[in-house]
Coordinates of N, CA and C in Angstrom, one line a residue:
Chain A
D1243 N -2.3 13.9 -0.8 CA -2.3 12.6 -0.2 C -3.7 12.1 0.1
G1244 N -4.7 12.5 -0.6 CA -6.0 11.9 -0.6 C -6.8 12.1 0.6
G1245 N -6.6 13.2 1.4 CA -7.5 13.4 2.6 C -7.1 12.6 3.8
I1246 N -5.9 12.0 3.8 CA -5.5 11.3 4.9 C -4.2 11.9 5.5
T1247 N -4.2 12.2 6.7 CA -3.1 12.9 7.3 C -2.5 11.9 8.4
Q1248 N -1.2 12.0 8.4 CA -0.4 11.2 9.5 C 0.5 12.2 10.2
S1249 N 0.6 12.0 11.5 CA 1.5 12.8 12.2 C 2.1 12.0 13.3
P1250 N 3.4 12.3 13.7 CA 4.2 13.3 13.0 C 4.9 12.7 11.8
K1251 N 5.6 13.4 11.0 CA 6.3 12.9 9.8 C 7.5 12.1 10.2
Y1252 N 8.2 12.6 11.2 CA 9.4 11.9 11.8 C 9.2 11.8 13.3
L1253 N 9.6 10.6 13.8 CA 9.4 10.4 15.2 C 10.6 9.6 15.7
F1254 N 11.2 10.1 16.8 CA 12.3 9.4 17.4 C 11.9 8.9 18.8
R1255 N 12.3 7.7 19.1 CA 11.9 7.1 20.3 C 13.1 6.4 21.0
K1256 N 13.1 6.5 22.3 CA 14.1 5.7 23.0 C 13.6 4.3 23.2
E1257 N 14.5 3.4 23.3 CA 14.2 2.0 23.6 C 13.4 1.9 24.9
G1258 N 12.3 1.1 24.9 CA 11.5 0.9 26.1 C 10.3 1.8 26.2
Q1259 N 10.2 2.8 25.2 CA 9.1 3.7 25.3 C 8.0 3.3 24.3
N1260 N 6.8 3.6 24.7 CA 5.7 3.4 23.8 C 5.5 4.7 23.0
V1261 N 5.1 4.6 21.7 CA 4.8 5.8 21.0 C 3.5 5.6 20.2
T1262 N 2.7 6.7 20.0 CA 1.5 6.6 19.2 C 1.6 7.4 18.0
L1263 N 1.3 6.8 16.8 CA 1.2 7.4 15.5 C -0.2 7.8 15.2
S1264 N -0.4 9.0 14.7 CA -1.7 9.4 14.4 C -2.1 9.2 12.9
C1265 N -3.4 8.9 12.7 CA -3.9 8.7 11.3 C -5.3 9.3 11.3
E1266 N -5.6 10.2 10.5 CA -6.9 10.8 10.4 C -7.3 10.9 8.9
Q1267 N -8.6 10.6 8.7 CA -9.1 10.7 7.3 C -10.4 11.5 7.3
N1268 N -10.6 12.3 6.2 CA -11.9 13.0 6.1 C -12.6 12.6 4.8
L1269 N -12.4 11.3 4.4 CA -12.9 10.8 3.2 C -14.2 10.0 3.4
N1270 N -14.6 9.9 4.7 CA -15.8 9.1 5.1 C -15.6 7.6 4.7
H1271 N -14.4 7.2 4.8 CA -14.2 5.7 4.5 C -14.4 4.9 5.7
D1272 N -15.0 3.7 5.4 CA -15.2 2.8 6.6 C -14.0 2.1 7.0
A1273 N -13.2 1.6 6.0 CA -12.0 0.8 6.4 C -10.7 1.6 6.5
M1274 N -9.9 1.2 7.5 CA -8.6 1.9 7.7 C -7.6 0.8 8.0
Y1275 N -6.3 1.1 7.6 CA -5.2 0.1 7.7 C -3.9 0.7 8.2
W1276 N -3.1 -0.1 8.8 CA -1.8 0.3 9.1 C -0.8 -0.7 8.5
Y1277 N 0.2 -0.1 7.8 CA 1.3 -1.0 7.2 C 2.6 -0.5 7.7
R1278 N 3.5 -1.5 7.6 CA 4.9 -1.2 7.9 C 5.7 -1.4 6.7
Q1279 N 6.7 -0.5 6.4 CA 7.5 -0.7 5.2 C 9.0 -0.6 5.7
D1280 N 9.8 -1.6 5.4 CA 11.2 -1.5 5.7 C 11.9 -1.2 4.4
P1281 N 13.2 -0.7 4.5 CA 13.9 -0.2 3.3 C 13.9 -1.2 2.2
G1282 N 13.5 -0.7 1.0 CA 13.5 -1.6 -0.2 C 12.5 -2.7 -0.2
Q1283 N 11.6 -2.7 0.8 CA 10.6 -3.8 0.9 C 9.2 -3.3 0.5
G1284 N 8.3 -4.3 0.4 CA 6.9 -4.0 0.2 C 6.3 -3.6 1.5
L1285 N 4.9 -3.6 1.5 CA 4.2 -3.2 2.7 C 3.7 -4.5 3.4
R1286 N 3.8 -4.4 4.7 CA 3.2 -5.5 5.5 C 2.1 -5.0 6.4
L1287 N 1.0 -5.7 6.5 CA -0.2 -5.3 7.2 C 0.0 -5.5 8.7
I1288 N -0.2 -4.5 9.5 CA -0.1 -4.6 10.9 C -1.5 -4.8 11.5
Y1289 N -2.4 -3.9 11.3 CA -3.8 -4.0 11.8 C -4.7 -3.4 10.7
Y1290 N -5.9 -3.8 10.8 CA -6.9 -3.1 9.9 C -8.3 -3.1 10.7
S1291 N -9.1 -2.1 10.2 CA -10.4 -1.9 10.8 C -11.4 -1.7 9.7
Q1292 N -12.5 -2.5 9.7 CA -13.5 -2.3 8.6 C -14.6 -1.5 9.1
I1293 N -14.7 -1.2 10.4 CA -15.8 -0.4 10.9 C -15.4 0.1 12.3
V1294 N -16.1 1.1 12.7 CA -15.8 1.7 14.0 C -16.0 0.7 15.1
N1295 N -15.1 0.8 16.1 CA -15.1 -0.1 17.2 C -14.8 -1.6 16.9
D1296 N -14.2 -1.8 15.8 CA -13.8 -3.1 15.4 C -12.5 -3.1 14.7
F1297 N -11.5 -4.0 15.0 CA -10.3 -4.0 14.3 C -9.7 -5.5 14.4
Q1298 N -8.9 -5.8 13.4 CA -8.3 -7.1 13.3 C -6.8 -7.1 13.2
K1299 N -6.2 -8.1 13.7 CA -4.7 -8.2 13.5 C -4.4 -8.5 12.0
G1300 N -3.3 -7.9 11.6 CA -2.8 -8.3 10.3 C -1.7 -9.3 10.4
D1301 N -0.7 -9.2 9.5 CA 0.3 -10.3 9.5 C 1.4 -10.1 10.5
I1302 N 1.6 -8.8 11.0 CA 2.7 -8.6 11.9 C 2.2 -7.7 13.1
A1303 N 1.2 -8.1 13.8 CA 0.6 -7.3 14.8 C 1.3 -7.3 16.1
E1304 N 2.2 -8.3 16.3 CA 2.9 -8.4 17.6 C 3.7 -7.1 18.0
G1305 N 3.5 -6.6 19.2 CA 4.2 -5.4 19.6 C 3.5 -4.1 19.2
Y1306 N 2.3 -4.2 18.6 CA 1.5 -3.0 18.2 C 0.1 -3.1 18.8
S1307 N -0.5 -1.9 18.9 CA -1.9 -1.9 19.3 C -2.6 -0.8 18.6
V1308 N -3.9 -0.9 18.4 CA -4.7 0.2 17.7 C -6.0 0.4 18.5
S1309 N -6.7 1.4 18.1 CA -8.1 1.7 18.5 C -8.8 2.3 17.4
R1310 N -10.2 2.1 17.4 CA -11.0 2.8 16.3 C -12.3 3.2 17.0
E1311 N -12.1 4.3 17.7 CA -13.3 4.9 18.5 C -14.1 5.8 17.6
K1312 N -13.5 6.4 16.6 CA -14.1 7.2 15.6 C -13.8 6.8 14.2
K1313 N -14.8 7.1 13.3 CA -14.6 6.7 11.9 C -13.4 7.3 11.3
E1314 N -13.1 8.6 11.7 CA -12.1 9.3 11.1 C -10.7 9.0 11.6
S1315 N -10.6 8.3 12.7 CA -9.3 8.2 13.4 C -8.9 6.7 13.6
F1316 N -7.6 6.4 13.4 CA -7.1 5.0 13.6 C -5.7 5.1 14.1
P1317 N -5.5 5.5 15.4 CA -4.1 5.6 15.9 C -3.4 4.2 16.1
L1318 N -2.1 4.2 15.9 CA -1.3 3.0 16.1 C -0.3 3.3 17.2
T1319 N -0.3 2.4 18.2 CA 0.7 2.5 19.2 C 1.8 1.4 19.0
V1320 N 3.0 1.9 19.0 CA 4.1 1.0 18.9 C 4.6 0.8 20.3
T1321 N 4.5 -0.4 20.8 CA 4.9 -0.7 22.2 C 6.3 -1.1 22.4
S1322 N 6.8 -1.1 23.6 CA 8.1 -1.5 23.9 C 8.3 -3.0 23.5
A1323 N 7.3 -3.7 23.3 CA 7.4 -5.2 23.0 C 7.7 -5.4 21.6
Q1324 N 7.6 -4.4 20.7 CA 8.0 -4.5 19.3 C 9.6 -4.4 19.3
K1325 N 10.2 -5.5 18.9 CA 11.6 -5.7 19.0 C 12.4 -4.8 18.0
N1326 N 11.8 -4.6 16.8 CA 12.6 -3.8 15.8 C 11.6 -2.8 15.2
P1327 N 11.3 -1.7 15.9 CA 10.3 -0.8 15.4 C 10.7 0.2 14.4
T1328 N 12.0 0.4 14.2 CA 12.5 1.4 13.2 C 12.0 1.0 11.8
A1329 N 11.1 1.9 11.3 CA 10.5 1.6 9.9 C 9.7 2.8 9.5
F1330 N 9.2 2.7 8.3 CA 8.3 3.7 7.7 C 6.9 3.1 7.9
Y1331 N 6.0 3.9 8.5 CA 4.6 3.4 8.8 C 3.6 4.2 7.9
L1332 N 2.8 3.4 7.3 CA 1.8 4.0 6.4 C 0.4 3.6 6.8
C1333 N -0.4 4.6 6.8 CA -1.9 4.4 7.1 C -2.6 4.6 5.8
A1334 N -3.7 3.8 5.7 CA -4.5 3.9 4.5 C -6.0 3.8 4.8
S1335 N -6.8 4.2 3.9 CA -8.3 4.0 4.1 C -8.9 3.6 2.8
S1336 N -10.0 3.0 2.9 CA -10.7 2.5 1.7 C -12.2 2.6 1.8
P1337 N -12.9 2.9 0.7 CA -14.3 3.1 0.8 C -15.1 1.8 1.0
R1338 N -14.6 0.8 0.4 CA -15.3 -0.5 0.5 C -16.8 -0.5 0.2
W1339 N -17.1 0.1 -0.9 CA -18.5 0.1 -1.2 C -18.6 0.1 -2.8
R1340 N -19.7 -0.4 -3.3 CA -19.9 -0.4 -4.8 C -18.7 -1.0 -5.5
G1341 N -18.1 -2.0 -4.8 CA -17.0 -2.6 -5.5 C -15.7 -1.8 -5.5
R1342 N -15.7 -0.6 -5.0 CA -14.5 0.2 -4.9 C -13.7 -0.2 -3.7
N1343 N -12.6 -0.7 -3.8 CA -11.8 -0.9 -2.6 C -10.3 -0.5 -2.8
E1344 N -10.1 0.4 -3.7 CA -8.7 0.9 -3.7 C -8.4 1.7 -2.5
Q1345 N -7.1 1.7 -2.1 CA -6.7 2.3 -0.9 C -6.1 3.6 -1.1
F1346 N -6.4 4.5 -0.2 CA -5.8 5.9 -0.2 C -4.8 6.0 0.9
F1347 N -3.6 6.4 0.6 CA -2.6 6.4 1.6 C -2.2 7.8 2.2
G1348 N -1.8 7.8 3.4 CA -1.3 9.0 4.0 C 0.2 9.1 3.6
P1349 N 0.8 10.2 4.0 CA 2.2 10.5 3.7 C 3.2 9.7 4.4
G1350 N 2.8 9.0 5.5 CA 3.7 8.2 6.3 C 4.4 8.8 7.5
T1351 N 4.8 8.0 8.4 CA 5.6 8.4 9.6 C 6.8 7.6 9.6
R1352 N 8.0 8.2 9.7 CA 9.2 7.5 9.8 C 9.6 7.5 11.3
L1353 N 9.6 6.3 11.8 CA 9.9 6.1 13.2 C 11.4 5.5 13.3
T1354 N 12.1 6.2 14.2 CA 13.5 5.7 14.5 C 13.7 5.5 16.0
V1355 N 14.1 4.3 16.3 CA 14.4 4.0 17.7 C 15.9 4.3 18.0
L1356 N 16.2 5.1 19.0 CA 17.5 5.5 19.3 C 18.2 4.5 20.3
Chain B
S132 N 0.0 -18.2 0.3 CA -0.1 -16.7 0.3 C -0.5 -16.3 -1.1
Q133 N -1.3 -15.2 -1.2 CA -1.6 -14.7 -2.6 C -0.7 -13.6 -2.9
Q134 N 0.4 -13.4 -2.2 CA 1.3 -12.3 -2.4 C 1.7 -12.1 -3.9
G135 N 1.6 -10.8 -4.3 CA 2.1 -10.5 -5.6 C 3.6 -10.3 -5.6
E136 N 4.3 -10.7 -6.6 CA 5.7 -10.6 -6.7 C 6.0 -9.8 -8.0
E137 N 6.6 -8.6 -7.8 CA 7.0 -7.8 -9.0 C 8.3 -8.2 -9.6
D138 N 8.4 -8.0 -10.9 CA 9.6 -8.4 -11.6 C 9.7 -7.3 -12.8
P139 N 10.9 -6.7 -13.0 CA 12.1 -6.9 -12.2 C 12.1 -6.2 -10.9
Q140 N 13.1 -6.4 -10.1 CA 13.2 -5.6 -8.8 C 13.6 -4.2 -9.1
A141 N 14.4 -4.0 -10.1 CA 14.8 -2.6 -10.5 C 14.9 -2.5 -12.0
L142 N 14.6 -1.4 -12.5 CA 14.6 -1.1 -13.9 C 15.0 0.3 -14.2
S143 N 16.0 0.4 -15.1 CA 16.5 1.8 -15.4 C 16.4 2.0 -16.9
I144 N 15.7 3.0 -17.3 CA 15.5 3.3 -18.8 C 15.7 4.8 -19.1
Q145 N 15.8 5.1 -20.3 CA 16.0 6.5 -20.8 C 14.6 7.1 -21.0
E146 N 14.5 8.4 -20.7 CA 13.3 9.1 -20.9 C 12.8 8.9 -22.4
G147 N 11.5 8.7 -22.5 CA 10.9 8.4 -23.8 C 10.7 7.0 -24.1
E148 N 11.4 6.1 -23.4 CA 11.3 4.7 -23.6 C 10.1 4.2 -22.9
N149 N 9.7 3.0 -23.2 CA 8.5 2.3 -22.5 C 9.1 1.5 -21.3
A150 N 8.4 1.4 -20.2 CA 8.8 0.6 -19.1 C 7.7 -0.5 -18.8
T151 N 8.1 -1.7 -18.7 CA 7.2 -2.8 -18.4 C 7.6 -3.5 -17.1
M152 N 6.6 -3.6 -16.3 CA 6.8 -4.3 -15.0 C 5.8 -5.4 -14.9
N153 N 6.2 -6.5 -14.3 CA 5.3 -7.7 -14.2 C 5.0 -8.0 -12.7
C154 N 3.9 -8.6 -12.5 CA 3.5 -9.1 -11.2 C 2.9 -10.5 -11.3
S155 N 3.4 -11.4 -10.5 CA 2.8 -12.7 -10.5 C 2.3 -13.0 -9.1
Y156 N 1.2 -13.8 -9.0 CA 0.6 -14.1 -7.7 C 0.3 -15.6 -7.7
K157 N -0.1 -16.0 -6.5 CA -0.2 -17.5 -6.3 C -1.6 -18.0 -6.3
T158 N -2.6 -17.3 -5.7 CA -3.9 -17.8 -5.6 C -4.9 -17.0 -6.4
S159 N -6.2 -17.5 -6.5 CA -7.2 -16.8 -7.3 C -7.5 -15.4 -6.7
I160 N -7.8 -14.4 -7.5 CA -8.0 -13.1 -7.0 C -9.3 -12.5 -7.6
N161 N -9.8 -11.5 -7.0 CA -11.0 -10.8 -7.5 C -10.5 -9.6 -8.3
N162 N -9.4 -9.0 -7.8 CA -8.9 -7.8 -8.6 C -7.5 -7.6 -8.2
L163 N -6.8 -6.8 -9.1 CA -5.4 -6.5 -8.9 C -5.2 -5.0 -9.1
Q164 N -4.4 -4.4 -8.2 CA -4.2 -3.0 -8.3 C -2.7 -2.7 -8.4
W165 N -2.4 -1.6 -9.1 CA -1.1 -1.1 -9.2 C -1.0 0.3 -8.4
Y166 N 0.1 0.4 -7.7 CA 0.3 1.7 -6.9 C 1.7 2.2 -7.3
R167 N 1.9 3.5 -7.1 CA 3.2 4.1 -7.3 C 3.6 4.8 -5.9
Q168 N 4.9 4.7 -5.6 CA 5.4 5.3 -4.4 C 6.6 6.1 -4.8
N169 N 6.5 7.4 -4.6 CA 7.8 8.2 -4.7 C 8.5 8.1 -3.4
S170 N 9.8 8.3 -3.5 CA 10.7 8.0 -2.3 C 10.2 8.8 -1.1
G171 N 10.1 8.0 0.0 CA 9.7 8.6 1.3 C 8.3 9.1 1.4
R172 N 7.4 8.7 0.4 CA 6.0 9.2 0.4 C 5.1 8.0 0.6
G173 N 3.8 8.4 0.7 CA 2.8 7.3 0.7 C 2.5 6.8 -0.7
L174 N 1.7 5.8 -0.8 CA 1.4 5.1 -2.1 C 0.3 5.9 -2.8
V175 N 0.3 5.9 -4.1 CA -0.8 6.5 -4.9 C -1.4 5.4 -5.8
H176 N -2.7 5.3 -5.7 CA -3.4 4.3 -6.6 C -3.3 4.7 -8.0
L177 N -2.9 3.7 -8.9 CA -2.8 4.0 -10.3 C -4.0 3.4 -11.1
I178 N -4.3 2.2 -10.9 CA -5.3 1.5 -11.7 C -5.7 0.2 -11.0
L179 N -6.9 -0.2 -11.2 CA -7.5 -1.4 -10.7 C -8.0 -2.2 -11.9
I180 N -7.7 -3.5 -11.9 CA -8.2 -4.4 -13.0 C -8.9 -5.5 -12.3
R181 N -10.1 -5.9 -12.7 CA -10.9 -7.0 -12.1 C -10.5 -8.3 -12.8
S182 N -10.9 -9.3 -12.2 CA -10.5 -10.7 -12.7 C -11.2 -11.0 -14.0
N183 N -12.3 -10.3 -14.3 CA -12.9 -10.6 -15.6 C -12.5 -9.7 -16.7
E184 N -11.5 -8.8 -16.4 CA -11.0 -7.9 -17.4 C -9.6 -8.4 -17.8
R185 N -9.3 -8.1 -19.1 CA -8.0 -8.6 -19.6 C -7.0 -7.4 -19.8
E186 N -7.6 -6.2 -20.0 CA -6.7 -5.1 -20.3 C -7.4 -3.8 -19.9
K187 N -6.6 -2.8 -19.4 CA -7.2 -1.6 -19.0 C -6.2 -0.5 -19.3
H188 N -6.7 0.7 -19.6 CA -5.8 1.8 -19.9 C -6.2 3.0 -19.1
S189 N -5.1 3.8 -18.8 CA -5.3 5.0 -18.1 C -4.2 6.0 -18.5
G190 N -4.5 6.9 -19.4 CA -3.4 7.8 -19.8 C -2.3 7.0 -20.5
R191 N -1.1 7.2 -20.0 CA 0.1 6.4 -20.5 C 0.3 5.1 -19.9
L192 N -0.7 4.7 -19.0 CA -0.6 3.4 -18.4 C -1.4 2.3 -19.1
R193 N -0.9 1.1 -19.2 CA -1.7 0.0 -19.7 C -1.4 -1.2 -18.8
V194 N -2.5 -1.8 -18.3 CA -2.4 -2.9 -17.5 C -3.0 -4.1 -18.1
T195 N -2.4 -5.2 -18.1 CA -3.0 -6.5 -18.6 C -3.1 -7.5 -17.4
L196 N -4.0 -8.4 -17.5 CA -4.2 -9.4 -16.5 C -4.4 -10.7 -17.2
D197 N -3.7 -11.7 -16.9 CA -3.8 -13.1 -17.4 C -4.1 -14.0 -16.2
T198 N -5.3 -14.3 -15.9 CA -5.6 -15.1 -14.7 C -5.2 -16.5 -14.9
S199 N -5.1 -17.0 -16.1 CA -4.6 -18.4 -16.3 C -3.1 -18.5 -15.9
K200 N -2.4 -17.5 -16.1 CA -1.0 -17.5 -15.8 C -0.7 -16.8 -14.4
K201 N -1.8 -16.3 -13.8 CA -1.7 -15.6 -12.5 C -0.6 -14.5 -12.6
S202 N -0.8 -13.7 -13.6 CA 0.2 -12.6 -13.8 C -0.5 -11.3 -14.4
S203 N 0.2 -10.2 -14.1 CA -0.3 -8.9 -14.6 C 1.0 -8.1 -15.1
S204 N 0.7 -7.2 -16.0 CA 1.9 -6.4 -16.4 C 1.4 -4.9 -16.4
L205 N 2.3 -4.0 -16.1 CA 2.1 -2.6 -16.1 C 3.0 -2.0 -17.1
L206 N 2.5 -1.4 -18.1 CA 3.3 -0.7 -19.2 C 3.1 0.8 -19.0
I207 N 4.2 1.5 -18.9 CA 4.2 2.9 -18.9 C 4.9 3.4 -20.2
T208 N 4.1 4.0 -21.1 CA 4.6 4.4 -22.4 C 5.2 5.8 -22.3
A209 N 6.2 6.1 -23.2 CA 6.8 7.4 -23.3 C 7.2 7.9 -21.9
S210 N 8.0 7.2 -21.2 CA 8.3 7.5 -19.8 C 9.0 8.9 -19.7
R211 N 8.8 9.4 -18.5 CA 9.3 10.7 -18.1 C 10.1 10.6 -16.9
A212 N 11.0 11.5 -16.6 CA 11.8 11.5 -15.4 C 10.9 11.5 -14.2
A213 N 9.7 12.1 -14.2 CA 8.8 12.1 -13.1 C 8.2 10.8 -12.8
D214 N 8.3 9.8 -13.7 CA 7.8 8.5 -13.5 C 8.7 7.7 -12.6
T215 N 9.9 8.2 -12.3 CA 10.8 7.6 -11.4 C 10.2 7.3 -10.0
A216 N 10.1 6.1 -9.6 CA 9.3 5.7 -8.4 C 9.4 4.2 -8.2
S217 N 8.8 3.7 -7.1 CA 8.6 2.3 -6.9 C 7.2 2.0 -7.3
Y218 N 7.0 0.9 -7.9 CA 5.7 0.4 -8.4 C 5.3 -0.9 -7.7
F219 N 4.1 -0.9 -7.1 CA 3.7 -2.1 -6.4 C 2.4 -2.7 -7.0
C220 N 2.3 -4.0 -7.0 CA 1.0 -4.6 -7.3 C 0.4 -5.1 -6.0
A221 N -0.9 -5.0 -5.9 CA -1.6 -5.5 -4.7 C -2.7 -6.4 -5.2
T222 N -2.8 -7.6 -4.6 CA -3.9 -8.5 -5.0 C -5.0 -8.5 -4.0
G223 N -6.2 -8.6 -4.4 CA -7.3 -8.7 -3.5 C -8.3 -9.8 -3.9
K224 N -8.9 -10.4 -2.9 CA -9.8 -11.4 -3.2 C -11.3 -10.9 -3.3
G225 N -11.4 -9.6 -3.0 CA -12.8 -9.0 -3.1 C -13.1 -8.1 -1.9
E226 N -14.3 -7.6 -1.9 CA -14.8 -6.7 -0.9 C -14.7 -7.5 0.4
G227 N -14.3 -6.8 1.4 CA -14.2 -7.4 2.8 C -12.8 -8.1 2.9
Q228 N -12.1 -8.2 1.9 CA -10.8 -8.9 2.0 C -9.6 -7.8 1.9
N229 N -8.5 -8.1 2.5 CA -7.4 -7.2 2.5 C -6.5 -7.5 1.3
F230 N -5.7 -6.5 1.0 CA -4.7 -6.6 -0.1 C -3.4 -7.2 0.4
V231 N -2.7 -7.8 -0.5 CA -1.3 -8.2 -0.2 C -0.4 -7.5 -1.2
F232 N 0.5 -6.8 -0.8 CA 1.4 -6.0 -1.6 C 2.7 -6.8 -1.9
G233 N 3.2 -6.7 -3.1 CA 4.5 -7.3 -3.5 C 5.6 -6.4 -3.0
P234 N 6.8 -6.8 -3.2 CA 8.0 -6.0 -2.8 C 8.3 -4.8 -3.7
G235 N 7.7 -4.7 -4.9 CA 7.8 -3.6 -5.7 C 8.9 -3.6 -6.8
T236 N 8.8 -2.8 -7.8 CA 9.8 -2.6 -8.8 C 10.2 -1.1 -8.7
R237 N 11.6 -0.9 -8.6 CA 12.1 0.4 -8.5 C 12.4 0.9 -9.9
L238 N 11.7 1.8 -10.4 CA 11.9 2.4 -11.8 C 12.7 3.7 -11.7
S239 N 13.8 3.7 -12.5 CA 14.5 5.0 -12.7 C 14.5 5.4 -14.2
V240 N 14.0 6.6 -14.4 CA 13.9 7.1 -15.8 C 14.9 8.2 -15.9
L241 N 15.9 8.0 -16.7 CA 17.0 8.9 -16.8 C 16.8 9.9 -17.9
P242 N 17.0 11.2 -17.6 CA 16.8 12.3 -18.6 C 17.8 12.2 -19.7

């Protein structure tokens, strides 16, 4: 999975709880991304970060928060404000240099709200 | 939106046959990429084609890009059961810009 790890693989949450999904990369990539994928659907961008200590909202940021304190790490917190959090969450990174901007994906975390 | 839209949504073929998937998009792009996703896994980058390129090959994969029609196609030749996966196109406007992924084509290759 290209040097990107996500944990845990499966996560169960009770309604009203915040949970944090981990994403770590050892590829020395500047950019990192969080996507949400619902069954049979494509990927929707939640948040992205092009550099340490900076991040931007994607298309569906409401109910989510992130931090980028280290280049290697981009954790995503799913808050209780997210109305329908059950989904497959994918983290990706990209080198963003010399015209190379393909994304390398982690294996994903499947979040289920009970 | 510059979202890519793959067509067909699902495709079922016999092993050894060729599989063709199409991607259409709405606005001008700098590059277009194809990714594969096996069930329940992350996406794997297959190939990138830039807006000034018309065709690109990688092993059994052939990608074409027609910027006048705002469309791309992915051809997988001599398909194998292991090619069974979902295939996504992602369009990008260039460095510093994010990608937009289409809903994907689910390919089933029957042995």
